[in-house]
Tab-separated table of C-alpha atoms in Angstrom:
chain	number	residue	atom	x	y	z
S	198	UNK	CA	23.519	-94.282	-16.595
S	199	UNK	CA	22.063	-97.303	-18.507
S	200	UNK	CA	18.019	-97.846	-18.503
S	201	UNK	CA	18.262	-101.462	-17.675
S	202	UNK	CA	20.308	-103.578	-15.249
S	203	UNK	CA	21.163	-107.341	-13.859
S	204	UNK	CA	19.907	-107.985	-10.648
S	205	UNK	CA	18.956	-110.777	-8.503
S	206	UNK	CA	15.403	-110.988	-7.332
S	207	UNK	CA	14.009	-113.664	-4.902
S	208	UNK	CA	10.677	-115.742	-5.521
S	209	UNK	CA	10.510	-117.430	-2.886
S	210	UNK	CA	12.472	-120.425	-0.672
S	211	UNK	CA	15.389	-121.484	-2.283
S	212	UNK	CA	14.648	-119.488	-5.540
S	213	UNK	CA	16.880	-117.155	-6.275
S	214	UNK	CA	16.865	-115.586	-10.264
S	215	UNK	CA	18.988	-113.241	-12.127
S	216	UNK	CA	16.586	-110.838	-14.215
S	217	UNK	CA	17.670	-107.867	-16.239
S	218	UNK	CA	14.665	-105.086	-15.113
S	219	UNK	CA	14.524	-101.481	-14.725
S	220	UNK	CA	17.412	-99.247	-13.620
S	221	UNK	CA	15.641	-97.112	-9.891
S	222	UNK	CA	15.227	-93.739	-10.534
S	223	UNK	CA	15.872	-91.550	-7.294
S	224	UNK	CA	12.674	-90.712	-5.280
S	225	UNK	CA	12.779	-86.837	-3.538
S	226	UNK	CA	15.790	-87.848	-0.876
S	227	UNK	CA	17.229	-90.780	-2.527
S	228	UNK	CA	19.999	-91.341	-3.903
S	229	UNK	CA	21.095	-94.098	-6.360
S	230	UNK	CA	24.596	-95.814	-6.872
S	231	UNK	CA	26.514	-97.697	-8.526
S	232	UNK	CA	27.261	-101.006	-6.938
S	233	UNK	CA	30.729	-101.692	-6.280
S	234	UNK	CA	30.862	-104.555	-4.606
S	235	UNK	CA	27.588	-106.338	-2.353
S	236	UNK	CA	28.533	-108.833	0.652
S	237	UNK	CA	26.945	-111.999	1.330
S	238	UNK	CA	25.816	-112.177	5.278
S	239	UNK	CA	23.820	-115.196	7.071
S	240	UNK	CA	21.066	-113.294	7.263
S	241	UNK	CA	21.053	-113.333	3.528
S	242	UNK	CA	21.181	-117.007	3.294
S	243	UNK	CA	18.565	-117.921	6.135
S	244	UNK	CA	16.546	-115.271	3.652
S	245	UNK	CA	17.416	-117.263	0.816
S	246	UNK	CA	16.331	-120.652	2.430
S	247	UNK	CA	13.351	-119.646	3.922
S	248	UNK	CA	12.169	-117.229	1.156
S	249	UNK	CA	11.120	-114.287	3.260
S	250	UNK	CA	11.874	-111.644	6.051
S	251	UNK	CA	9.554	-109.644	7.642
S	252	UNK	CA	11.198	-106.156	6.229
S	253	UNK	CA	11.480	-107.491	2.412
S	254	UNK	CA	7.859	-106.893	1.642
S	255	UNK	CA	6.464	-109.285	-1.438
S	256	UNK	CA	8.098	-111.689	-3.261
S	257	UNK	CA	9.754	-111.565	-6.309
S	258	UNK	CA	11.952	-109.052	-3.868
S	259	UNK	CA	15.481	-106.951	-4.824
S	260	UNK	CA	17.611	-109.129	-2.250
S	261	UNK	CA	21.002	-108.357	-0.672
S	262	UNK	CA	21.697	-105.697	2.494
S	263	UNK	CA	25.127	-104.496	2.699
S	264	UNK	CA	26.566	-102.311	0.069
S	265	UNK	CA	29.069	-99.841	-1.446
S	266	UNK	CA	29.578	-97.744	-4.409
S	267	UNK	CA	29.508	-94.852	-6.790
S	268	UNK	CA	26.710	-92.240	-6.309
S	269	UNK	CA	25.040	-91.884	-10.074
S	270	UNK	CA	22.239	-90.141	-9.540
S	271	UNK	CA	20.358	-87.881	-6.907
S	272	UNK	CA	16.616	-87.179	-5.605
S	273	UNK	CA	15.507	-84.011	-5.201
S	274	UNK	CA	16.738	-82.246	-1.954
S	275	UNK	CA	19.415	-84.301	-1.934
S	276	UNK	CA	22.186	-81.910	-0.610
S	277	UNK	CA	25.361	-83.644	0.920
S	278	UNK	CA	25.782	-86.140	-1.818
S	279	UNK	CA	26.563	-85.841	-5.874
S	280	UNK	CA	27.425	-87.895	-8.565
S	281	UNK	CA	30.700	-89.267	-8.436
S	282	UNK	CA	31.526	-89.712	-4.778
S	283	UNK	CA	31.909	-93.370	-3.376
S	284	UNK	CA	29.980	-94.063	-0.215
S	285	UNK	CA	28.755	-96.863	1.702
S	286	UNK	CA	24.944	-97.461	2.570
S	287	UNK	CA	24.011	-98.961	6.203
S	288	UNK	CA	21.017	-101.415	5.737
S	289	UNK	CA	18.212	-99.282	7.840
S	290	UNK	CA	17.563	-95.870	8.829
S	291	UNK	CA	15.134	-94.690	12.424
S	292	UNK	CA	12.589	-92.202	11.937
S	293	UNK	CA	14.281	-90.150	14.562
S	294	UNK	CA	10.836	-88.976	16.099
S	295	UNK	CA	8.959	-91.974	18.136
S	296	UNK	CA	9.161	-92.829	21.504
S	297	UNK	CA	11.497	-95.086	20.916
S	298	UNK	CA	14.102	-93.148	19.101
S	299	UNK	CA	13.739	-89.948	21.446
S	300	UNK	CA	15.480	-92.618	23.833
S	301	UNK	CA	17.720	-93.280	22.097
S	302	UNK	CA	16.636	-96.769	21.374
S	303	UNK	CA	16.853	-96.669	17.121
S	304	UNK	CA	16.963	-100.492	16.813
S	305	UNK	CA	13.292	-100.809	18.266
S	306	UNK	CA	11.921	-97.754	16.373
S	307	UNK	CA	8.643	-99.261	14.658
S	308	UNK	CA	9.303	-97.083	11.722
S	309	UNK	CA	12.963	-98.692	11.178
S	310	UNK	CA	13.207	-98.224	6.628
S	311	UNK	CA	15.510	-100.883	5.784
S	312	UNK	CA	17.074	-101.398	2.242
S	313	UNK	CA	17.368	-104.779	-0.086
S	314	UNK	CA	18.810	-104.384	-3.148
S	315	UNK	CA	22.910	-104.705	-2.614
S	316	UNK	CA	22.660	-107.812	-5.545
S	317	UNK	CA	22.541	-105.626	-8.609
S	318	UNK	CA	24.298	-103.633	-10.915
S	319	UNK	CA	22.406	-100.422	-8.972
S	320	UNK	CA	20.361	-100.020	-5.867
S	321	UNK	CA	18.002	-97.535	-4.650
S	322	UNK	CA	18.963	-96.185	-1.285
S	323	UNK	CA	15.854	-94.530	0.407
S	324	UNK	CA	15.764	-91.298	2.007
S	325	UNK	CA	15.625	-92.094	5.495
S	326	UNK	CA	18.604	-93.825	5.154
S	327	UNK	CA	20.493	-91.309	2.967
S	328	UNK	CA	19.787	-88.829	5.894
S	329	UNK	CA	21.197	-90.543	8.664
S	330	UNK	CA	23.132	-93.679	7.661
S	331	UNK	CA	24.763	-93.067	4.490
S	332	UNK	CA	28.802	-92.227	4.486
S	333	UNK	CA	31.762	-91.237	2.186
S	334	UNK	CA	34.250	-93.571	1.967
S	335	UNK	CA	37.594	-92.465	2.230
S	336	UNK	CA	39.698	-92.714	-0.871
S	337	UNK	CA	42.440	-95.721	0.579
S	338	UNK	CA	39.437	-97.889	1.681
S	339	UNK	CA	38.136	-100.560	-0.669
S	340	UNK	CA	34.033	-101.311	-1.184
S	341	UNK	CA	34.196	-104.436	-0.269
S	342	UNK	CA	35.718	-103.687	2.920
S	343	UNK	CA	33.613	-100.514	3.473
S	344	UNK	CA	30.429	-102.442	2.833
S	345	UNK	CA	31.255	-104.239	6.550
S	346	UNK	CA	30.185	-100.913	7.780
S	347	UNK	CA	26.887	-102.645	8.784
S	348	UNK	CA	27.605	-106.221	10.424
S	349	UNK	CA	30.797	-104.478	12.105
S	350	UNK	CA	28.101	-102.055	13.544
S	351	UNK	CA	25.828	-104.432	15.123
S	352	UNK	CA	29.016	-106.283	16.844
S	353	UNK	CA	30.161	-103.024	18.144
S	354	UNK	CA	26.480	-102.610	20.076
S	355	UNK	CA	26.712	-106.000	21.083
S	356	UNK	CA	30.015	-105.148	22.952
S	357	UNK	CA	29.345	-102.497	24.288
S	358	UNK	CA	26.310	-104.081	25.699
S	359	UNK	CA	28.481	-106.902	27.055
S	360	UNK	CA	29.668	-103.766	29.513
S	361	UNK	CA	33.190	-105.741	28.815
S	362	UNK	CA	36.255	-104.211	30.497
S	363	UNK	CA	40.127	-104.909	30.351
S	364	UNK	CA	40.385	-108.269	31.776
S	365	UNK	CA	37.354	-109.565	31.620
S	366	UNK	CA	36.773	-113.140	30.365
S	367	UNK	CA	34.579	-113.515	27.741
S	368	UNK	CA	33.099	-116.699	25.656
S	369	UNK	CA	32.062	-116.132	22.085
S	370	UNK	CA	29.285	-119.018	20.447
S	371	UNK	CA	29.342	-119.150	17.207
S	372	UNK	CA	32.566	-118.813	14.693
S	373	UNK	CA	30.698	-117.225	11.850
S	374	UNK	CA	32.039	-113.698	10.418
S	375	UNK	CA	30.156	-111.811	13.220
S	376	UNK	CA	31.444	-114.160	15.583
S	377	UNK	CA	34.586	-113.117	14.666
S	378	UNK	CA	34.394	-109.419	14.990
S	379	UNK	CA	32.691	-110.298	18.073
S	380	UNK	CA	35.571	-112.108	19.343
S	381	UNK	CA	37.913	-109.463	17.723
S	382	UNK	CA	36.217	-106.651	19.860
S	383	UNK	CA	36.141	-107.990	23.009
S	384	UNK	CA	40.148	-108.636	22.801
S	385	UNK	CA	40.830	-104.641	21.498
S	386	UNK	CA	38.684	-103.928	25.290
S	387	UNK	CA	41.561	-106.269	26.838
S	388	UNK	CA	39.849	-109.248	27.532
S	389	UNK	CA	40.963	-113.056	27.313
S	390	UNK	CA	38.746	-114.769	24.666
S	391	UNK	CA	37.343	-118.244	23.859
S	392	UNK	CA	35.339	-118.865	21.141
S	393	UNK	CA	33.382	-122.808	20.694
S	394	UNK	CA	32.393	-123.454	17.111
S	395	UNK	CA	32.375	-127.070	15.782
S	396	UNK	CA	33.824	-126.796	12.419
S	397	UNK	CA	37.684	-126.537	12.536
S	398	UNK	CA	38.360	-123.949	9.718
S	399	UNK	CA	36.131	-121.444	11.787
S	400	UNK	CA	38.139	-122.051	15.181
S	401	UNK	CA	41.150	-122.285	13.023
S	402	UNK	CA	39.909	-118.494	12.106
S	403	UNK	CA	39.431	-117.360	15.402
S	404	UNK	CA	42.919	-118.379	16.637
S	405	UNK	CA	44.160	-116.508	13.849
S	406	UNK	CA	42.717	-113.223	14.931
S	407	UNK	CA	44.233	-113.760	18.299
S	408	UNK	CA	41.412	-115.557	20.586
S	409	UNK	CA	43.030	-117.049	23.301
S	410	UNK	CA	41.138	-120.834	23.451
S	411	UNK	CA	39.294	-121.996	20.390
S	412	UNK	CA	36.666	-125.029	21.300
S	413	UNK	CA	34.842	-127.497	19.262
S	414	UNK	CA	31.637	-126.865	20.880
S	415	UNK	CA	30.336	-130.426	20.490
S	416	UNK	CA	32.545	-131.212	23.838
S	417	UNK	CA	32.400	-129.941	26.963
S	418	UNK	CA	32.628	-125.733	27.000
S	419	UNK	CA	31.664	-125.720	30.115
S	420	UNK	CA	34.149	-128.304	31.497
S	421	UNK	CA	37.741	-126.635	29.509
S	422	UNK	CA	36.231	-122.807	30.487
S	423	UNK	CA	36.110	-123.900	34.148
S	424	UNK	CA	39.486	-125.932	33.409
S	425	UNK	CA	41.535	-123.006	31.764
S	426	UNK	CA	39.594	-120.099	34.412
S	427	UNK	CA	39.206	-121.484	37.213
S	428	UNK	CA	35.342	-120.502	36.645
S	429	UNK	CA	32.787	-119.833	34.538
S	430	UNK	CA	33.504	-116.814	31.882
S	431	UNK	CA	32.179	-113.270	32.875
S	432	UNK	CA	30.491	-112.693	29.816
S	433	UNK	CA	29.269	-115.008	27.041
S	434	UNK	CA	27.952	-114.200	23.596
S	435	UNK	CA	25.774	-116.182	21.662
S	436	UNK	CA	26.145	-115.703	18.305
S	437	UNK	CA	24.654	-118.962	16.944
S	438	UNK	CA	20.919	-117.897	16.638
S	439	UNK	CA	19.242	-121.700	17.931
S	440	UNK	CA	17.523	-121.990	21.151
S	441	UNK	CA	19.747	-124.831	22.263
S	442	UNK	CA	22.715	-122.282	22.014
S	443	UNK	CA	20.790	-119.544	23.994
S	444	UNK	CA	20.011	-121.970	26.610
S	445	UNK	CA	23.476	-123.074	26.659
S	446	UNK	CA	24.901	-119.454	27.237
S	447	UNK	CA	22.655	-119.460	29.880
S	448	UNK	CA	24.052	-122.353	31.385
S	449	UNK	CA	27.974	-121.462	30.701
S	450	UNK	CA	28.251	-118.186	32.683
S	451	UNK	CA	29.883	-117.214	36.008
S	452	UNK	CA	27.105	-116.379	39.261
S	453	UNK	CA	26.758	-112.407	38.641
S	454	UNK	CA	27.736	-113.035	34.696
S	455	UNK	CA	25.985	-111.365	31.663
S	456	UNK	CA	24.699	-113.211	28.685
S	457	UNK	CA	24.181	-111.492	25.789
S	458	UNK	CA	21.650	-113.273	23.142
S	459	UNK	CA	22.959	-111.833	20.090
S	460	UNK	CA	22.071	-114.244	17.214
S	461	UNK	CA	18.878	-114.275	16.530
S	462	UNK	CA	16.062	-117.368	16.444
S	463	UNK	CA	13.621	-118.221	14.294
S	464	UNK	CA	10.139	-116.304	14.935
S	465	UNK	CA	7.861	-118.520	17.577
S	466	UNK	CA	10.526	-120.353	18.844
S	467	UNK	CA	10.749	-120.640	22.860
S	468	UNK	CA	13.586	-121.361	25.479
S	469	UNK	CA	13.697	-122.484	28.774
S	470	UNK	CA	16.007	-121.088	31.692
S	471	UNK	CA	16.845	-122.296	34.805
S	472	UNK	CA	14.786	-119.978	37.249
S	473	UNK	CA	16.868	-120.720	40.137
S	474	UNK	CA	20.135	-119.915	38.454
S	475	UNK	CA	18.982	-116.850	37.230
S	476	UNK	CA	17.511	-115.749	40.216
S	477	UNK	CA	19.706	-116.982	43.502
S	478	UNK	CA	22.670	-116.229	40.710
S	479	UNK	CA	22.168	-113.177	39.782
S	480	UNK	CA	22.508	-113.431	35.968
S	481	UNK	CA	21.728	-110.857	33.257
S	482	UNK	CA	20.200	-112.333	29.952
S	483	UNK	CA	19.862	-109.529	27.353
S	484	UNK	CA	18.766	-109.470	23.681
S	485	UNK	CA	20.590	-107.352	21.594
S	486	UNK	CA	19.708	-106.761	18.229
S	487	UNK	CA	20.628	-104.373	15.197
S	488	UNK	CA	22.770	-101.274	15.422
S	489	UNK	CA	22.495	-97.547	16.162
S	490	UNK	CA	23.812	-95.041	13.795
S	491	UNK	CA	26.846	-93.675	16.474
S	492	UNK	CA	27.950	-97.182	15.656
S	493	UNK	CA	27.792	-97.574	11.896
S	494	UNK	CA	30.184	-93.895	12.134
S	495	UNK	CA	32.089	-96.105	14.328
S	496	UNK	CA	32.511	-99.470	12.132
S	497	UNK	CA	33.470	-97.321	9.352
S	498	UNK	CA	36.266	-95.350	11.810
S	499	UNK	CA	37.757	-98.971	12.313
S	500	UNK	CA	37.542	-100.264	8.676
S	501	UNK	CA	39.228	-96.824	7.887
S	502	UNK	CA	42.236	-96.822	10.432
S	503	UNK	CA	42.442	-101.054	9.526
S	504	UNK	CA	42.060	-101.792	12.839
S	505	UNK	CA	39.634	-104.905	11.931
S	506	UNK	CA	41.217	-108.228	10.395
S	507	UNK	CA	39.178	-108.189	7.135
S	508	UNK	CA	41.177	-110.397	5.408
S	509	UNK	CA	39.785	-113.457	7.881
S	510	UNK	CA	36.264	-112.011	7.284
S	511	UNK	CA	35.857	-111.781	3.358
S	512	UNK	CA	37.042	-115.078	1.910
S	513	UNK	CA	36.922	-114.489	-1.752
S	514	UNK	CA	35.373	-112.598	-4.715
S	515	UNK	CA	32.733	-113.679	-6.989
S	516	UNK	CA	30.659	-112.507	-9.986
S	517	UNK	CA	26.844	-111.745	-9.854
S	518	UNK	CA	26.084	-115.026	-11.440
S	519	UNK	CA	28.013	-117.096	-9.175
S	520	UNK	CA	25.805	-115.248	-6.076
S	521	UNK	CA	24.080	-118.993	-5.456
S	522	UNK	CA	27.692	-120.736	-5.482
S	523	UNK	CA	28.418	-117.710	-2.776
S	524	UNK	CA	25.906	-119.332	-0.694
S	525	UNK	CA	26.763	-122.998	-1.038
S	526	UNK	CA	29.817	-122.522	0.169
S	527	UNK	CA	28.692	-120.358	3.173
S	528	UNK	CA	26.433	-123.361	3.783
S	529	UNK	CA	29.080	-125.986	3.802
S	530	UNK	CA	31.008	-123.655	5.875
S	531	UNK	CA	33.576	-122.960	2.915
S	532	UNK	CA	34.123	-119.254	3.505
S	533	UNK	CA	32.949	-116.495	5.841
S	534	UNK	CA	31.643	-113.174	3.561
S	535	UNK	CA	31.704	-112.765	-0.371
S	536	UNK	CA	32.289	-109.990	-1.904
S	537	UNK	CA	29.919	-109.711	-5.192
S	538	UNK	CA	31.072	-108.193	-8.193
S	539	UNK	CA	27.774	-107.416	-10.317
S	540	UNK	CA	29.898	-105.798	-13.084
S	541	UNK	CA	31.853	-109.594	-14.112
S	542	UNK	CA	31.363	-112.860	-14.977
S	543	UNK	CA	33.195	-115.718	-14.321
S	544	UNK	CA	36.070	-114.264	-16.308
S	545	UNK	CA	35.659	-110.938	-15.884
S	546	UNK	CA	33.754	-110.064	-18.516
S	547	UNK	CA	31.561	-107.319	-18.237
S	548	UNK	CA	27.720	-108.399	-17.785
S	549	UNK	CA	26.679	-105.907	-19.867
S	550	UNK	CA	28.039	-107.854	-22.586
S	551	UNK	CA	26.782	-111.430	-22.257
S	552	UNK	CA	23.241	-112.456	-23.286
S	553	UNK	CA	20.850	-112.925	-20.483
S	554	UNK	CA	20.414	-116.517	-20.691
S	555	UNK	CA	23.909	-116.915	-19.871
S	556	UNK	CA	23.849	-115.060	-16.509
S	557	UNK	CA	20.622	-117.396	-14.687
S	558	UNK	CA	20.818	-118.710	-11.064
């Protein structure tokens, strides 16, 4: 294993820089790998714009949250993995011993570990997270596609939170990658889909993974659900992360519906419900948020058996150095997930062999 290695480290909003620094060594119960292939996320890119996140700790910060790769080296007591075997890394690990996790409620444990470091040539996984939420991935299964293990997780709890059975109907906000394995999951439970988004390409997306109405949600939602149901959906999903879309979901469900506020806002912000509707109609609102491990196991099940339409989710492949150019065009709506290569430049060249003035953000 080399000493040194390319990484990407953030400094703060909007400033992203590609550094060659120390290669981790493994901590007792770590393990380190080899990274395959790193996916961009939104949650990477409101990171990158607002240059922090409560879990990354100080800034400059190892940045980047879902991963795959090689296992090179091992902490001590590390017993079910060795060198050599390919496995995929969820991005947070429970203590497994609070109140909150002998409820089985891991996603509001207040000792949650979570892991940055999927932009780099190698990350550090810590032990918590080797313990409980770190897999093999079998040999047919590519990294990129394994390293969806984590978002694919967190839709899967946000289904099955939805309580959504074979014929329910079920609105989807939001036409960004886990919109679309949100909308994907709710059809393999046999329900009729619509998913609003306002940018074509994303509702030309959803269509193509089978939803049943596709809206521009700068119309009227409310007016073609009601139009093409005869009512209100059962269930709606927000999946947008702005107050005006959680009020909206709010607003857009049958009497007796559930609304589940899935995308997350920004920290302080506040939204307003109408009391009455809630009330005299009997609606559920529920946050969901993160996954469990049962449901990381189960995201990698489906990536395994390829029962999840990854080729609408991961829009392309790009080099290390290109990670910024990954996020422009998530910004402008160009493409879903990248998959980053930190092994290849622009031609394919191996990093290791270009000067480091060549490979800057």
């Amino acid at each position: 294993m080399a000493e040194r290695m390319v990484a990407a480290r953030l400094y703060g909003p909007g400033d992203l820089r590609l550094e060659e620094i120390p290669v981790p060594e493994p901590g007792p119960g770590e393990v380190i790998l080899r990274v395959e292939r790193a996916l961009t996320c939104g949650t990477d890119l409101k990171i990158f714009r607002r240059g922090h996140h409560p879990a990354l700790g100080s800034l400059p910060s190892l940045f980047g949250h879902e991963v795959a790769g090689e296992v090179v080296a091992v902490g001590e007591g590390v017993l079910d993995f060795r060198p050599g075997m390919r496995v995929v890394a969820a991005n947070s690990a429970p203590c497994g011993s609070c109140r909150f996790c002998q409820r089985g409620e891991f996603s509001l444990c207040p000792n949650l570990t979570f892991f940055f470091g999927a932009f780099a040539q190698y990350a550090r996984i810590p032990a918590p997270i080797v313990r409980v939420n770190l897999y093999p991935i079998p040999d047919h299964l590519s990294a990129a596609v394994a390293a969806l293990v984590e978002p694919l997780a967190c839709a899967l709890r946000g289904i099955e939170a939805a309580e959504i059975e074979p014929g329910s109907t079920v609105l989807v906000m939001g036409g960004g990658s886990l919109g679309l394995m949100l909308a994907h999951l709710a059809k393999s439970r046999g329900a009729w889909v619509a998913l609003s988004d306002p940018h074509p390409e994303r509702r030309e997306a959803a269509r193509a993974i089978g939803v049943d109405l596709p809206l521009d949600s700068r119309e009227d939602v409310r007016a073609a659900l009601q139009q093409a149901l005869g009512e209100l959906p059962d269930v709606v999903i927000e999946a947008v992360g702005r107050v005006e879309a959680w009020e909206a979901a709010a607003d857009t469900v049958r009497p007796g519906g559930r609304v589940i506020l899935f995308g997350g806002c920004p920290v302080g912000t506040r939204a307003s419900f109408d009391t009455a509707r809630l009330h005299y109609q009997e609606l559920t609102l529920r946050g969901v948020f993160h996954h469990h491990p049962r449901f990381v196991r189960a995201a990698l099940s489906l990536l395994s058996a390829g029962r999840v339409p990854v080729e609408h989710l991961i829009s392309g492949e790009l080099p290390l150095a290109r990670l910024l150019e990954a996020f422009e065009r998530m910004e402008r709506r160009q493409g879903f997930k990248f998959a980053i290569d930190p092994w290849a430049n622009e031609t394919g060249t191996p990093l290791g062999s270009l000067p480091l003035s060549d490979m800057t953000l």
